mmCIF file of C-alpha atoms in Angstrom:
data_model
loop_
_atom_site.group_PDB
_atom_site.id
_atom_site.type_symbol
_atom_site.label_atom_id
_atom_site.label_comp_id
_atom_site.label_asym_id
_atom_site.label_seq_id
_atom_site.Cartn_x
_atom_site.Cartn_y
_atom_site.Cartn_z
ATOM 1 C CA MET A 1 49.035 157.466 78.828
ATOM 2 C CA LEU A 2 52.250 159.492 77.817
ATOM 3 C CA ARG A 3 51.565 161.687 81.338
ATOM 4 C CA LYS A 4 51.814 157.873 83.253
ATOM 5 C CA LEU A 5 54.701 157.358 81.083
ATOM 6 C CA PHE A 6 56.174 160.553 82.164
ATOM 7 C CA TYR A 7 55.981 159.885 86.045
ATOM 8 C CA ILE A 8 57.352 156.765 85.658
ATOM 9 C CA MET A 9 60.239 157.771 83.590
ATOM 10 C CA PHE A 10 60.427 160.747 86.011
ATOM 11 C CA THR A 11 60.086 158.390 88.902
ATOM 12 C CA ALA A 12 63.084 156.062 87.868
ATOM 13 C CA VAL A 13 65.356 158.942 87.258
ATOM 14 C CA VAL A 14 64.997 160.414 90.556
ATOM 15 C CA LEU A 15 65.162 156.952 92.551
ATOM 16 C CA THR A 16 68.418 156.404 89.540
ATOM 17 C CA GLY A 17 70.395 160.122 91.036
ATOM 18 C CA CYS A 18 69.467 159.189 95.012
ATOM 19 C CA GLN A 19 71.211 156.343 94.443
ATOM 20 C CA THR A 20 74.234 157.137 92.857
ATOM 21 C CA ALA A 21 74.291 160.110 95.616
ATOM 22 C CA ASN A 22 74.146 157.754 98.302
ATOM 23 C CA LYS A 23 76.947 155.634 96.925
ATOM 24 C CA ASN A 24 79.086 157.980 98.155
ATOM 25 C CA SER A 25 81.502 156.689 99.873
ATOM 26 C CA THR A 26 82.238 156.273 103.642
ATOM 27 C CA SER A 27 85.388 155.499 105.004
ATOM 28 C CA ASN A 28 85.612 154.394 108.714
ATOM 29 C CA THR A 29 89.232 153.692 109.199
ATOM 30 C CA PRO A 30 92.092 155.155 107.061
ATOM 31 C CA GLN A 31 93.091 151.887 105.308
ATOM 32 C CA GLU A 32 89.328 151.622 103.966
ATOM 33 C CA ALA A 33 90.013 155.392 102.736
ATOM 34 C CA ILE A 34 92.550 154.485 100.317
ATOM 35 C CA GLU A 35 90.935 151.108 99.181
ATOM 36 C CA GLN A 36 87.875 153.064 97.833
ATOM 37 C CA LEU A 37 90.437 155.166 96.165
ATOM 38 C CA HIS A 38 91.092 152.467 94.204
ATOM 39 C CA ALA A 39 87.772 151.314 93.852
ATOM 40 C CA GLU A 40 85.559 154.473 92.559
ATOM 41 C CA GLU A 41 88.381 156.444 91.268
ATOM 42 C CA GLY A 42 91.253 154.182 89.668
ATOM 43 C CA PHE A 43 94.293 154.861 92.174
ATOM 44 C CA ALA A 44 96.524 152.050 93.120
ATOM 45 C CA GLU A 45 95.180 148.644 94.726
ATOM 46 C CA VAL A 46 96.085 148.211 98.267
ATOM 47 C CA VAL A 47 98.385 145.702 98.504
ATOM 48 C CA LYS A 48 100.400 146.144 101.702
ATOM 49 C CA VAL A 49 99.953 149.099 104.506
ATOM 50 C CA TYR A 50 103.222 149.865 106.222
ATOM 51 C CA ARG A 51 102.179 152.259 108.646
ATOM 52 C CA THR A 52 99.694 154.635 109.589
ATOM 53 C CA LEU A 53 101.181 157.882 111.155
ATOM 54 C CA GLU A 54 99.163 159.757 113.239
ATOM 55 C CA VAL A 55 99.691 163.600 112.557
ATOM 56 C CA ASP A 56 97.132 164.988 114.795
ATOM 57 C CA ASN A 57 93.517 163.308 116.275
ATOM 58 C CA ASN A 58 92.305 164.478 112.684
ATOM 59 C CA LYS A 59 95.269 163.435 109.920
ATOM 60 C CA VAL A 60 97.168 160.622 109.208
ATOM 61 C CA ILE A 61 99.600 159.616 106.431
ATOM 62 C CA ASN A 62 99.320 155.843 105.583
ATOM 63 C CA VAL A 63 102.553 154.329 103.801
ATOM 64 C CA TYR A 64 101.819 151.538 101.644
ATOM 65 C CA LYS A 65 102.543 149.121 98.652
ATOM 66 C CA GLY A 66 100.018 149.094 95.681
ATOM 67 C CA ILE A 67 99.822 148.110 92.095
ATOM 68 C CA LEU A 68 98.959 150.667 89.684
ATOM 69 C CA ASP A 69 98.633 150.509 85.682
ATOM 70 C CA GLY A 70 100.462 146.583 86.665
ATOM 71 C CA THR A 71 102.845 148.168 88.393
ATOM 72 C CA GLU A 72 103.837 147.844 91.995
ATOM 73 C CA GLU A 73 105.658 151.042 93.874
ATOM 74 C CA ILE A 74 104.856 152.257 97.579
ATOM 75 C CA PHE A 75 102.406 155.194 98.001
ATOM 76 C CA VAL A 76 102.227 157.693 100.680
ATOM 77 C CA ALA A 77 98.524 159.080 101.456
ATOM 78 C CA LYS A 78 97.618 161.900 103.541
ATOM 79 C CA LEU A 79 94.005 161.487 104.690
ATOM 80 C CA ASN A 80 91.750 163.556 107.023
ATOM 81 C CA LYS A 81 88.921 162.911 109.628
ATOM 82 C CA GLU A 82 85.684 164.708 108.574
ATOM 83 C CA LYS A 83 83.442 166.128 111.099
ATOM 84 C CA ASP A 84 80.856 162.993 110.602
ATOM 85 C CA ASP A 85 84.019 160.885 111.499
ATOM 86 C CA THR A 86 85.004 159.634 107.955
ATOM 87 C CA TRP A 87 88.362 159.351 106.981
ATOM 88 C CA THR A 88 88.878 161.370 103.135
ATOM 89 C CA VAL A 89 92.216 160.848 101.267
ATOM 90 C CA THR A 90 93.610 164.561 100.772
ATOM 91 C CA ASP A 91 96.876 163.677 98.811
ATOM 92 C CA ALA A 92 98.693 160.706 97.563
ATOM 93 C CA ILE A 93 100.909 159.796 95.293
ATOM 94 C CA GLY A 94 103.335 157.206 93.991
ATOM 95 C CA ILE A 95 107.359 157.222 95.307
ATOM 96 C CA GLY A 96 108.410 154.532 93.019
ATOM 97 C CA MET A 97 110.048 151.165 94.193
ATOM 98 C CA PRO A 98 113.251 151.772 96.733
ATOM 99 C CA SER A 99 116.991 151.577 94.875
ATOM 100 C CA GLU A 100 120.412 152.921 94.955
ATOM 101 C CA GLU A 101 119.167 155.476 92.151
ATOM 102 C CA ASN A 102 116.272 157.367 93.669
ATOM 103 C CA ILE A 103 118.169 157.472 97.003
ATOM 104 C CA GLY A 104 118.429 161.299 97.725
ATOM 105 C CA GLU A 105 115.406 162.320 95.284
ATOM 106 C CA SER A 106 111.981 163.425 96.552
ATOM 107 C CA ILE A 107 108.640 163.796 95.413
ATOM 108 C CA LYS A 108 106.769 166.800 96.850
ATOM 109 C CA THR A 109 102.281 167.320 97.186
ATOM 110 C CA PRO A 110 100.644 170.578 98.442
ATOM 111 C CA SER A 111 101.214 168.679 102.441
ATOM 112 C CA PHE A 112 103.866 166.299 102.395
ATOM 113 C CA GLU A 113 107.141 165.783 100.953
ATOM 114 C CA ALA A 114 108.267 161.984 100.863
ATOM 115 C CA GLY A 115 111.466 159.646 99.014
ATOM 116 C CA PHE A 116 113.787 156.865 100.044
ATOM 117 C CA THR A 117 116.585 156.522 102.295
ATOM 118 C CA LYS A 118 118.799 153.900 104.095
ATOM 119 C CA LYS A 119 119.589 155.772 107.630
ATOM 120 C CA ASN A 120 117.798 154.634 110.483
ATOM 121 C CA ASN A 121 117.506 158.240 111.762
ATOM 122 C CA ALA A 122 115.304 160.819 110.234
ATOM 123 C CA PRO A 123 117.104 164.138 108.606
ATOM 124 C CA SER A 124 114.598 166.228 110.778
ATOM 125 C CA PRO A 125 112.015 166.310 113.476
ATOM 126 C CA ASN A 126 108.993 167.042 111.059
ATOM 127 C CA THR A 127 110.129 164.156 109.416
ATOM 128 C CA LYS A 128 109.329 160.292 110.101
ATOM 129 C CA LEU A 129 110.635 156.505 108.733
ATOM 130 C CA VAL A 130 108.923 153.915 108.272
ATOM 131 C CA GLN A 131 110.395 150.216 106.922
ATOM 132 C CA THR A 132 109.421 148.814 104.151
ATOM 133 C CA ASP A 133 109.624 144.963 102.881
ATOM 134 C CA ASP A 134 113.425 145.856 101.259
ATOM 135 C CA LYS A 135 115.190 146.384 104.797
ATOM 136 C CA LYS A 136 117.944 148.320 103.444
ATOM 137 C CA TYR A 137 115.723 151.191 102.632
ATOM 138 C CA ARG A 138 113.190 153.148 104.409
ATOM 139 C CA VAL A 139 110.674 155.659 103.090
ATOM 140 C CA TRP A 140 110.571 159.064 104.774
ATOM 141 C CA VAL A 141 107.811 161.507 105.453
ATOM 142 C CA LYS A 142 108.063 164.905 106.177
ATOM 143 C CA LEU A 143 104.742 167.269 106.429
ATOM 144 C CA ILE A 144 104.795 170.721 104.902
ATOM 145 C CA GLU A 145 101.825 171.812 106.745
#
């Protein structure tokens, strides 16, 4: 009887472990990947994707509005396409909301730097601009890699 109980418990543990391993998410698009970052790790809930900037065939930068801890702000995320054609977020950071006070400031991750500007042109060739809801401000993103 104890042996039977042991096998039932062992099978339950193995099946539960397999379900957890299979729960490892796959994202077919960059937007799905940032939405899963919220669902699985509690990062910002995606409200609106402003733009997906293609870096190359296997890397993109997403600029989006999100809510984190009840506060709405702009987020920038770098995503890589894996060998199995799924997308993974490698870096993501909130840069706040555009205002006069944070023009000229930037936030940096290991793979990109981002901030807000009022200008219509990028400060350097490696910098991309993304329009936000506020027509006065744009998000600039510069790749470091």
